[in-house]
Amino acid sequence: MSYLALYRKYRPSAFDEVKGQDHIVTTLRNQLRTGRVGHAYLFCGTRGTGKTSIAKIFAKSVNCESPVDGSPCGQCRICKSIEDGSFMNVIEIDAASNNGVDSVRQIVDEIKYSPSEGKYRVYIIDEVHMLSTGAFNALLKTLEEPPSYVIFILATTEVHKIPITILSRCQRYDFRRISVETIAAHLGEILESEGIGAEPKALEYVARVADGSMRDAESLLDQCIAFYLGQDLTYDKVLEILGGLDNETYAGLLRYTVKGDVARALGVFDDAMIQGKDPARFVTEFITYIRNVLIAKTTPRPERVLEYSNEQIELLKNEATHYSTETIIRYIRVLSELSGKLRFATQKKVLTEVSLIKLCVPETENDSGALLQRIEKLEASLAEIARNGVVRSEGVPVAAQAPEEEEEEDDIVIPVLDEEMQKIGASWDRIVGAMKGPILVTELKGVIPTAGADGKLVLNFCEKESPDGTEDLLHNEATGKAFIERICGSVKEATKALLGMNIEVTYRIEKEKKFKALKKVDISDLVAAGVPINTEL
């Protein structure tokens, strides 16, 4: 048998298998139990929420020879023939390609004849809003008073385009977007049936990208399985195949823009573009992240609004403490304006860069949000001056500062570099370039690799305080250690993939002055210069 896509293979065939539409399933089953079946139904809602699937289940239920509690048995001849599409009295029509008056007249002519088998002749008209005005008018009388053995089920994603005269003749059912939790759980069931493992975080990301559509989620999952055939799905793998970026990337970008670090903010965006990300999607996801931060800051119980794990919500709450509500709202406004322009722009990259600079430099705008951000920066600077004991009163000279004693540089001890370390030093730029995610690339560009004891590779990070007193993503108390460990793990994976070496990677965080001295023994510098190395660490 030829391969079936996951959304077709796992399409619900009974009411109990439908996910996320309990309010509709319960109503239809009660009608079937009591025999109060209507003659015309309108199913409306976003794509991939189960409209056509429930229509087919309903068609099976009204024609089933042995229905069970308002649901089709799935075993009788009629149920099986409807399932495989061979039942003549369940007719599916695509209104997008059959939208003329002639198509509707054919239906009107057919319904004069009672069904050759089964109790009802069921017409399922998908994307019914695509019918022409003449076709709707031709359908009106038949839809109002069809024969007792005919049922119409109309499905649409754009209910506002359907004439009121049609709406008034149908029972309307609004399909809801399916929650991230429900989609992720269903994807887990599918993978279990397929014998494939996956990280919960990976399934949650797929569910979130699907935006409430179960069919989209199953199609995305199918794509991920095909790309990593025979492998378990991890969060990083899903990000790679779907072209997404994790929250750490957007958290870092938000920090850089608020601090006014134009170079690092543009660096994150540039790295994303090098990886082939779409500017419009990048901006949309950044807006979504900032919106989540805003909700975490302003809502007493954000878990009721945000479909994230408790751990992720805590990270958002911690992140939200660094920003004022006014600044966050200004960012959403600027980026939303950019998102609208990108739809028709020819220079999407340039427009995005200009907007990021606008976020970094509030002086470029004169609206209240930008002025508030400038005041916040000024207050932060004044607080820094107060902490350092600097007085700027008229007529009173600034206290003379004692000249800083020059810190004696420790003797630089150059480690023995075996062949493996030399290869790592020579390939360091390649290792950095292989990182998955712009934020990792940006942070690693400021890391110094050195040789440690027992053949370990040591990544040296600089402990640098921000002028405004805030911490960046690397030194954040809540996320710093986990983020650094993730960097070490990524370097280890890249070293193994590029050089075939399985080397232990650890890290140190050095003070800024010691970090500058350490730069003199950067592995890559030594290897590039061909320095003879023969002393022990």
Coordinates of C-alpha atoms in Angstrom, one line a residue:
M1 CA 0.0 0.0 0.0
S2 CA 1.3 3.5 -0.8
Y3 CA 2.4 5.8 2.0
L4 CA -0.4 7.9 3.6
A5 CA 0.4 11.3 5.1
L6 CA 0.0 11.4 8.9
Y7 CA -3.1 13.7 8.8
R8 CA -4.8 11.2 6.5
K9 CA -3.6 8.1 8.4
Y10 CA -4.8 9.4 11.8
R11 CA -7.9 11.2 10.6
P12 CA -10.7 10.6 13.2
S13 CA -13.3 8.1 12.1
A14 CA -15.5 8.3 15.2
F15 CA -16.7 11.1 17.5
D16 CA -14.6 9.8 20.3
E17 CA -11.4 10.4 18.3
V18 CA -12.1 14.1 17.6
K19 CA -9.8 16.4 19.6
G20 CA -10.6 19.8 20.9
Q21 CA -14.2 20.2 19.7
D22 CA -16.2 18.6 22.5
H23 CA -18.9 21.3 22.4
I24 CA -19.8 20.3 18.8
V25 CA -19.4 16.6 19.2
T26 CA -21.7 16.5 22.3
T27 CA -24.5 18.5 20.5
L28 CA -24.4 16.3 17.3
R29 CA -24.4 13.1 19.3
N30 CA -27.4 14.2 21.3
Q31 CA -29.2 15.0 18.1
L32 CA -28.4 11.5 16.7
R33 CA -29.5 9.8 20.0
T34 CA -32.9 11.5 20.0
G35 CA -33.5 11.5 16.3
R36 CA -33.6 15.3 16.1
V37 CA -31.4 15.5 13.0
G38 CA -31.5 18.8 11.1
H39 CA -31.6 19.2 7.3
A40 CA -28.8 21.8 7.0
Y41 CA -25.6 22.5 9.0
L42 CA -22.9 25.1 8.7
F43 CA -19.5 24.3 10.1
C44 CA -17.2 27.3 10.3
G45 CA -13.8 27.8 11.7
T46 CA -10.1 28.1 10.9
R47 CA -8.3 25.4 8.8
G48 CA -7.4 22.0 10.2
T49 CA -9.9 22.0 13.1
G50 CA -12.0 19.0 12.0
K51 CA -14.9 20.5 10.0
T52 CA -14.8 18.0 7.1
S53 CA -13.8 15.1 9.4
I54 CA -16.8 15.6 11.7
A55 CA -19.0 16.1 8.6
K56 CA -18.0 12.6 7.4
I57 CA -18.5 11.1 10.8
F58 CA -21.9 12.6 11.0
A59 CA -22.7 11.2 7.5
K60 CA -21.7 7.8 8.7
S61 CA -23.7 8.1 11.9
V62 CA -27.0 8.9 10.1
N63 CA -26.6 6.0 7.7
C64 CA -25.0 3.4 10.0
E65 CA -26.8 0.1 10.2
S66 CA -25.8 -0.4 13.9
P67 CA -25.0 3.0 15.5
V68 CA -23.5 3.0 19.0
D69 CA -24.6 5.8 21.4
G70 CA -24.9 8.3 18.5
S71 CA -21.6 7.3 16.9
P72 CA -21.0 5.1 13.8
C73 CA -20.1 1.4 14.5
G74 CA -17.3 1.6 11.9
Q75 CA -17.8 -2.1 11.1
C76 CA -20.9 -2.3 8.9
R77 CA -20.9 -2.3 5.1
I78 CA -22.1 1.4 4.9
C79 CA -19.5 2.7 7.4
K80 CA -16.7 1.0 5.5
S81 CA -17.9 2.2 2.1
I82 CA -18.2 5.8 3.4
E83 CA -14.7 5.6 4.9
D84 CA -13.1 4.5 1.6
G85 CA -15.2 6.9 -0.4
S86 CA -17.2 4.4 -2.4
F87 CA -20.6 5.2 -0.9
M88 CA -22.7 6.8 -3.6
N89 CA -25.0 8.8 -1.2
V90 CA -22.4 10.8 0.6
I91 CA -21.2 13.4 -1.9
E92 CA -18.3 15.7 -1.2
I93 CA -18.1 18.9 -3.3
D94 CA -15.3 21.4 -3.5
A95 CA -17.0 24.8 -3.9
A96 CA -13.7 26.4 -4.9
S97 CA -13.7 24.5 -8.2
N98 CA -17.5 23.9 -8.6
N99 CA -18.8 27.4 -7.8
G100 CA -21.1 28.0 -10.6
V101 CA -24.9 27.9 -11.1
D102 CA -24.6 24.7 -13.2
S103 CA -23.0 22.8 -10.3
V104 CA -25.8 23.7 -7.9
R105 CA -28.5 22.9 -10.6
Q106 CA -26.9 19.4 -10.8
I107 CA -27.4 19.0 -7.0
V108 CA -31.0 20.2 -7.3
D109 CA -31.7 17.6 -10.0
E110 CA -30.1 14.8 -8.0
I111 CA -32.0 15.2 -4.8
K112 CA -35.3 14.4 -6.5
Y113 CA -34.3 10.7 -6.2
S114 CA -34.2 8.9 -2.9
P115 CA -31.0 7.2 -1.8
S116 CA -30.3 3.8 -3.4
E117 CA -28.8 2.6 -0.1
G118 CA -28.7 4.0 3.4
K119 CA -31.2 6.4 5.0
Y120 CA -29.9 9.7 3.9
R121 CA -28.2 11.4 0.9
V122 CA -25.6 13.7 2.5
Y123 CA -24.0 16.6 0.6
I124 CA -20.8 18.0 2.1
I125 CA -19.9 21.3 0.4
D126 CA -16.4 22.4 1.4
E127 CA -15.3 26.1 1.2
V128 CA -18.9 27.0 0.5
H129 CA -18.1 30.7 0.6
M130 CA -16.5 30.3 -2.8
L131 CA -19.9 29.8 -4.5
S132 CA -21.0 32.6 -6.8
T133 CA -24.0 34.8 -6.0
G134 CA -26.0 33.0 -8.6
A135 CA -25.1 29.6 -7.2
F136 CA -26.2 30.7 -3.7
N137 CA -29.5 31.9 -5.0
A138 CA -30.1 28.7 -6.9
L139 CA -29.4 26.8 -3.6
L140 CA -31.8 28.8 -1.4
K141 CA -35.1 27.1 -2.0
T142 CA -33.6 23.6 -1.9
L143 CA -31.7 24.4 1.3
E144 CA -34.8 25.7 3.0
E145 CA -37.1 22.8 2.2
P146 CA -35.1 19.8 1.0
P147 CA -36.6 16.3 0.9
S148 CA -36.7 14.4 4.2
Y149 CA -33.9 12.1 3.1
V150 CA -31.4 14.9 2.2
I151 CA -28.9 16.6 4.6
F152 CA -26.6 19.5 3.6
I153 CA -23.4 20.1 5.5
L154 CA -21.6 23.3 4.5
A155 CA -18.1 24.0 5.6
T156 CA -16.2 27.3 5.4
T157 CA -13.2 29.2 6.8
E158 CA -14.7 32.6 5.9
V159 CA -18.3 32.7 7.3
H160 CA -18.6 36.4 6.8
K161 CA -18.7 35.9 3.0
I162 CA -21.8 33.7 3.2
P163 CA -25.1 35.5 2.5
I164 CA -27.4 36.0 5.5
T165 CA -30.2 34.1 3.6
I166 CA -28.0 31.0 3.6
L167 CA -27.0 31.5 7.3
S168 CA -30.6 31.7 8.4
R169 CA -31.4 28.3 6.9
C170 CA -28.6 26.4 8.7
Q171 CA -27.6 25.3 12.2
R172 CA -24.3 27.0 12.7
Y173 CA -21.4 25.4 14.6
D174 CA -18.2 27.4 15.3
F175 CA -15.1 25.3 15.5
R176 CA -12.5 26.5 18.0
R177 CA -8.7 26.6 17.5
I178 CA -7.3 23.6 19.2
S179 CA -5.1 24.3 22.3
V180 CA -1.3 23.7 22.2
E181 CA -1.7 21.2 25.0
T182 CA -4.3 19.1 23.1
I183 CA -2.3 19.1 19.9
A184 CA 1.0 18.2 21.6
A185 CA -0.7 15.3 23.4
H186 CA -2.2 14.0 20.1
L187 CA 1.2 14.3 18.4
G188 CA 2.7 12.2 21.2
E189 CA 0.1 9.5 20.6
I190 CA 1.0 9.5 16.9
L191 CA 4.7 9.1 17.5
E192 CA 4.1 6.4 20.0
S193 CA 2.1 4.5 17.4
E194 CA 4.9 5.1 14.9
G195 CA 7.6 3.9 17.3
I196 CA 9.4 7.3 17.4
G197 CA 10.6 9.2 20.5
A198 CA 10.4 12.9 20.9
E199 CA 11.1 15.6 23.5
P200 CA 7.9 17.2 25.0
K201 CA 9.4 20.6 24.3
A202 CA 9.8 19.6 20.6
L203 CA 6.1 18.6 20.3
E204 CA 5.0 21.7 22.1
Y205 CA 6.9 23.9 19.6
V206 CA 5.3 22.0 16.6
A207 CA 1.9 22.5 18.2
R208 CA 2.5 26.2 18.7
V209 CA 3.7 26.8 15.1
A210 CA 0.5 25.0 13.9
D211 CA -1.5 27.9 15.4
G212 CA -4.5 25.8 16.5
S213 CA -4.7 23.6 13.4
M214 CA -4.4 19.9 14.0
R215 CA -3.9 19.1 10.4
D216 CA -1.0 21.6 10.1
A217 CA 0.6 20.1 13.2
E218 CA 0.4 16.6 11.7
S219 CA 1.9 17.8 8.4
L220 CA 4.8 19.6 10.2
L221 CA 5.4 16.4 12.3
D222 CA 5.4 14.4 9.1
Q223 CA 8.1 16.8 7.7
C224 CA 10.2 16.5 10.8
I225 CA 10.0 12.7 10.8
A226 CA 11.0 12.5 7.1
F227 CA 14.0 14.8 7.6
Y228 CA 15.3 12.9 10.6
L229 CA 14.3 9.4 9.5
G230 CA 14.8 6.8 12.2
Q231 CA 15.8 9.3 14.8
D232 CA 14.1 10.7 17.9
L233 CA 12.9 14.3 17.6
T234 CA 14.6 16.8 19.8
Y235 CA 13.8 20.5 20.2
D236 CA 16.9 21.6 18.3
K237 CA 16.1 19.3 15.4
V238 CA 12.6 20.6 15.1
L239 CA 13.9 24.2 15.2
E240 CA 16.3 23.4 12.4
I241 CA 13.8 21.8 10.1
L242 CA 11.0 24.3 10.7
G243 CA 13.3 27.3 10.5
G244 CA 12.4 28.6 13.9
L245 CA 14.3 30.3 16.7
D246 CA 14.0 29.5 20.4
N247 CA 12.9 32.0 23.1
E248 CA 16.6 32.4 24.2
T249 CA 17.3 34.1 20.9
Y250 CA 14.5 36.6 21.3
A251 CA 15.3 37.1 25.0
G252 CA 18.8 38.1 24.1
L253 CA 17.6 40.3 21.2
L254 CA 15.2 42.1 23.6
R255 CA 18.0 42.7 26.1
Y256 CA 20.3 44.1 23.4
T257 CA 17.7 46.5 22.1
V258 CA 16.7 47.8 25.5
K259 CA 20.4 48.3 26.4
G260 CA 20.9 50.1 23.1
D261 CA 23.5 47.6 21.9
V262 CA 22.9 48.1 18.1
A263 CA 25.9 45.9 17.0
R264 CA 24.7 42.8 19.0
A265 CA 21.1 43.3 18.1
L266 CA 21.9 43.5 14.4
G267 CA 24.3 40.6 14.9
V268 CA 21.4 38.3 16.1
F269 CA 19.3 39.3 13.1
D270 CA 22.1 38.9 10.7
D271 CA 22.9 35.4 12.0
A272 CA 19.2 34.5 11.6
M273 CA 19.3 35.7 8.0
I274 CA 22.4 33.7 7.3
Q275 CA 20.6 30.6 8.5
G276 CA 17.8 31.3 5.9
K277 CA 15.2 32.7 8.2
D278 CA 12.4 34.8 6.7
P279 CA 12.5 38.4 8.0
A280 CA 8.7 38.6 8.2
R281 CA 8.5 35.4 10.3
F282 CA 11.4 36.6 12.4
V283 CA 9.5 39.8 13.2
T284 CA 6.3 38.0 13.9
E285 CA 7.9 35.6 16.3
F286 CA 9.7 38.5 18.0
I287 CA 6.4 40.3 18.5
T288 CA 4.9 37.1 19.9
Y289 CA 7.7 36.8 22.4
I290 CA 7.4 40.4 23.5
R291 CA 3.7 40.0 23.8
N292 CA 4.3 37.0 26.1
V293 CA 6.7 39.1 28.2
L294 CA 4.0 41.8 28.5
I295 CA 1.4 39.3 29.6
A296 CA 3.8 37.9 32.2
K297 CA 4.4 41.4 33.5
T298 CA 0.9 42.7 33.7
T299 CA -1.2 39.6 34.4
P300 CA -1.5 38.2 38.0
R301 CA -1.8 34.6 36.7
P302 CA -0.2 34.5 33.2
E303 CA -0.5 30.7 33.0
R304 CA -4.2 31.2 32.3
V305 CA -3.4 33.1 29.1
L306 CA 0.0 31.7 28.0
E307 CA 0.1 28.1 26.7
Y308 CA 3.6 27.4 28.1
S309 CA 5.0 25.1 30.8
N310 CA 5.4 26.5 34.3
E311 CA 9.2 26.6 33.8
Q312 CA 8.9 28.8 30.7
I313 CA 6.3 31.1 32.4
E314 CA 8.7 31.6 35.3
L315 CA 11.5 32.5 32.8
L316 CA 9.1 35.0 31.2
K317 CA 8.2 36.5 34.6
N318 CA 11.8 36.9 35.4
E319 CA 12.6 38.5 32.0
A320 CA 9.6 40.9 32.4
T321 CA 11.1 42.5 35.6
H322 CA 13.8 44.1 33.5
Y323 CA 11.5 46.2 31.4
S324 CA 8.8 48.8 31.9
T325 CA 5.3 48.3 30.5
E326 CA 5.6 51.4 28.4
T327 CA 8.8 50.2 26.7
I328 CA 7.3 46.8 25.9
I329 CA 4.2 48.4 24.4
R330 CA 6.3 50.7 22.3
Y331 CA 8.3 47.8 21.0
I332 CA 5.1 45.9 20.0
R333 CA 3.9 49.1 18.2
V334 CA 7.1 49.6 16.2
L335 CA 7.4 46.0 15.2
S336 CA 3.7 45.7 14.3
E337 CA 4.1 48.7 12.0
L338 CA 7.1 46.9 10.5
S339 CA 5.2 43.7 10.0
G340 CA 2.6 45.5 8.0
K341 CA 5.2 47.1 5.7
L342 CA 7.1 43.8 5.1
R343 CA 4.2 42.3 3.2
F344 CA 4.9 44.6 0.2
A345 CA 8.5 45.6 0.8
T346 CA 11.3 44.7 -1.6
Q347 CA 14.1 45.5 1.0
K348 CA 12.8 43.5 3.9
K349 CA 16.2 43.0 5.5
V350 CA 17.0 46.8 5.5
L351 CA 13.6 47.7 6.8
T352 CA 14.0 45.3 9.7
E353 CA 17.4 46.6 10.5
V354 CA 16.2 50.1 10.6
S355 CA 13.4 49.2 13.0
L356 CA 15.8 47.4 15.3
I357 CA 18.0 50.5 15.3
K358 CA 14.9 52.5 16.1
L359 CA 14.3 50.2 19.1
C360 CA 17.9 50.5 20.3
V361 CA 18.0 54.3 19.9
P362 CA 14.8 55.9 21.3
E363 CA 16.2 59.3 20.4
T364 CA 15.1 58.7 16.9
E365 CA 11.4 59.0 17.9
N366 CA 9.5 61.7 19.8
D367 CA 6.4 59.7 20.9
S368 CA 5.7 59.3 24.6
G369 CA 7.0 55.7 24.7
A370 CA 10.3 56.7 23.3
L371 CA 10.6 59.6 25.7
L372 CA 9.8 57.3 28.6
Q373 CA 12.5 54.9 27.5
R374 CA 15.0 57.8 27.3
I375 CA 14.0 58.9 30.8
E376 CA 14.6 55.4 32.1
K377 CA 18.0 55.3 30.6
L378 CA 18.8 58.7 32.2
E379 CA 17.6 57.4 35.6
A380 CA 19.7 54.3 35.3
S381 CA 22.8 56.5 34.5
L382 CA 22.1 58.7 37.5
A383 CA 21.7 55.7 39.7
E384 CA 25.0 54.4 38.5
I385 CA 26.6 57.8 39.3
A386 CA 25.1 57.7 42.8
R387 CA 26.4 54.3 43.5
N388 CA 29.9 55.4 42.5
G389 CA 29.8 58.4 44.8
V390 CA 30.3 61.0 42.0
V391 CA 29.0 64.5 42.9
R392 CA 28.3 67.1 40.2
S393 CA 27.3 70.4 42.1
E394 CA 28.2 73.8 40.7
G395 CA 31.3 75.3 42.3
V396 CA 32.2 72.0 43.9
P397 CA 34.9 70.1 42.0
V398 CA 34.4 66.4 41.4
A399 CA 36.3 64.4 43.9
A400 CA 39.6 63.4 42.6
Q401 CA 39.9 59.7 42.0
A402 CA 43.0 57.9 43.1
P403 CA 44.8 56.7 40.1
E404 CA 44.1 53.1 39.5
E405 CA 46.9 50.9 40.3
E406 CA 48.0 49.0 37.3
E407 CA 47.1 45.4 37.9
E408 CA 50.2 43.3 37.6
E409 CA 49.6 40.8 34.9
D410 CA 50.1 37.2 36.0
D411 CA 52.8 35.4 34.2
I412 CA 51.1 33.8 31.2
V413 CA 51.5 30.0 31.4
I414 CA 51.1 28.5 28.0
P415 CA 49.6 25.0 28.0
V416 CA 50.8 22.1 26.0
L417 CA 48.6 21.8 23.0
D418 CA 48.3 18.3 21.7
E419 CA 47.3 17.5 18.2
E420 CA 43.5 17.5 19.1
M421 CA 43.7 21.0 20.7
Q422 CA 45.6 22.4 17.7
K423 CA 42.9 21.1 15.4
I424 CA 40.2 22.7 17.5
G425 CA 42.1 26.0 17.5
A426 CA 42.6 26.0 13.8
S427 CA 38.9 25.1 13.2
W428 CA 37.4 27.4 15.9
D429 CA 35.6 29.7 13.4
R430 CA 34.0 26.7 11.7
I431 CA 32.8 25.4 15.1
V432 CA 31.3 28.8 16.0
G433 CA 29.6 29.0 12.6
A434 CA 28.0 25.5 13.1
M435 CA 26.0 26.6 16.1
K436 CA 22.3 26.3 15.8
G437 CA 20.7 29.7 16.7
P438 CA 22.0 33.3 16.2
I439 CA 22.2 33.8 20.0
L440 CA 24.7 31.0 20.4
V441 CA 26.8 32.3 17.5
T442 CA 26.8 35.8 19.0
E443 CA 27.8 34.7 22.5
L444 CA 30.6 32.3 21.2
K445 CA 32.2 35.2 19.3
G446 CA 33.1 36.6 22.6
V447 CA 34.4 33.4 24.1
I448 CA 38.1 32.4 24.4
P449 CA 38.8 28.7 24.1
T450 CA 41.8 27.4 26.0
A451 CA 43.3 24.0 26.9
G452 CA 42.5 22.7 30.3
A453 CA 43.6 19.8 32.5
D454 CA 43.1 16.2 31.4
G455 CA 42.7 17.2 27.8
K456 CA 39.5 19.2 28.4
L457 CA 38.5 22.2 26.3
V458 CA 37.8 25.2 28.5
L459 CA 35.4 28.0 27.3
N460 CA 36.3 31.3 29.0
F461 CA 33.5 33.8 29.4
C462 CA 33.9 37.4 30.4
E463 CA 32.1 38.6 33.5
K464 CA 31.1 42.1 32.4
E465 CA 28.6 44.4 34.0
S466 CA 26.3 46.5 31.9
P467 CA 26.4 50.3 32.3
D468 CA 22.7 50.4 33.1
G469 CA 23.0 47.8 35.8
T470 CA 21.1 45.1 34.0
E471 CA 22.4 41.6 33.2
D472 CA 22.5 40.1 29.8
L473 CA 21.2 36.6 29.0
L474 CA 24.5 35.0 29.8
H475 CA 24.8 36.3 33.3
N476 CA 21.2 36.2 34.2
E477 CA 20.8 34.4 37.6
A478 CA 17.8 32.4 36.5
T479 CA 19.1 31.4 33.0
G480 CA 22.8 31.9 33.0
K481 CA 24.1 28.5 34.1
A482 CA 21.7 26.5 32.0
F483 CA 22.5 28.7 29.0
I484 CA 26.3 28.3 29.4
E485 CA 25.9 24.6 29.8
R486 CA 23.9 24.6 26.6
I487 CA 26.7 26.4 24.8
C488 CA 29.2 23.8 26.1
G489 CA 27.0 21.0 24.9
S490 CA 26.6 22.6 21.5
V491 CA 30.4 23.1 21.1
K492 CA 30.9 19.5 22.0
E493 CA 28.4 18.3 19.4
A494 CA 29.9 20.6 16.7
T495 CA 33.4 19.4 17.5
K496 CA 32.3 15.8 17.2
A497 CA 30.4 16.5 13.9
L498 CA 33.1 18.6 12.2
L499 CA 36.4 17.1 13.6
G500 CA 35.3 13.6 14.7
M501 CA 36.5 14.3 18.3
N502 CA 34.7 13.4 21.4
I503 CA 36.2 15.9 23.8
E504 CA 35.0 17.1 27.2
V505 CA 34.0 20.8 27.3
T506 CA 33.9 22.9 30.5
Y507 CA 33.8 26.6 31.2
R508 CA 35.1 29.4 33.4
I509 CA 33.8 32.9 34.0
E510 CA 36.7 35.4 34.4
K511 CA 36.8 39.0 35.5
E512 CA 37.2 41.5 32.6
K513 CA 40.9 42.3 33.2
K514 CA 41.9 38.7 33.6
F515 CA 39.9 37.9 30.6
K516 CA 41.8 40.4 28.5
A517 CA 45.1 38.9 29.7
L518 CA 43.8 35.4 29.0
K519 CA 43.3 36.5 25.4
K520 CA 47.0 36.3 24.8
V521 CA 46.9 32.5 25.0
D522 CA 43.8 31.9 22.8
I523 CA 44.3 28.5 21.2
S524 CA 43.3 29.8 17.8
D525 CA 45.8 32.6 18.0
L526 CA 48.7 30.3 19.0
V527 CA 47.9 27.8 16.3
A528 CA 47.5 30.6 13.6
A529 CA 50.9 32.1 14.7
G530 CA 52.7 28.8 14.8
V531 CA 54.0 29.4 18.3
P532 CA 56.1 26.5 19.6
I533 CA 54.4 25.3 22.8
N534 CA 56.3 23.1 25.2
T535 CA 55.5 24.0 28.8
E536 CA 52.9 22.4 31.0
L537 CA 49.8 24.0 32.5

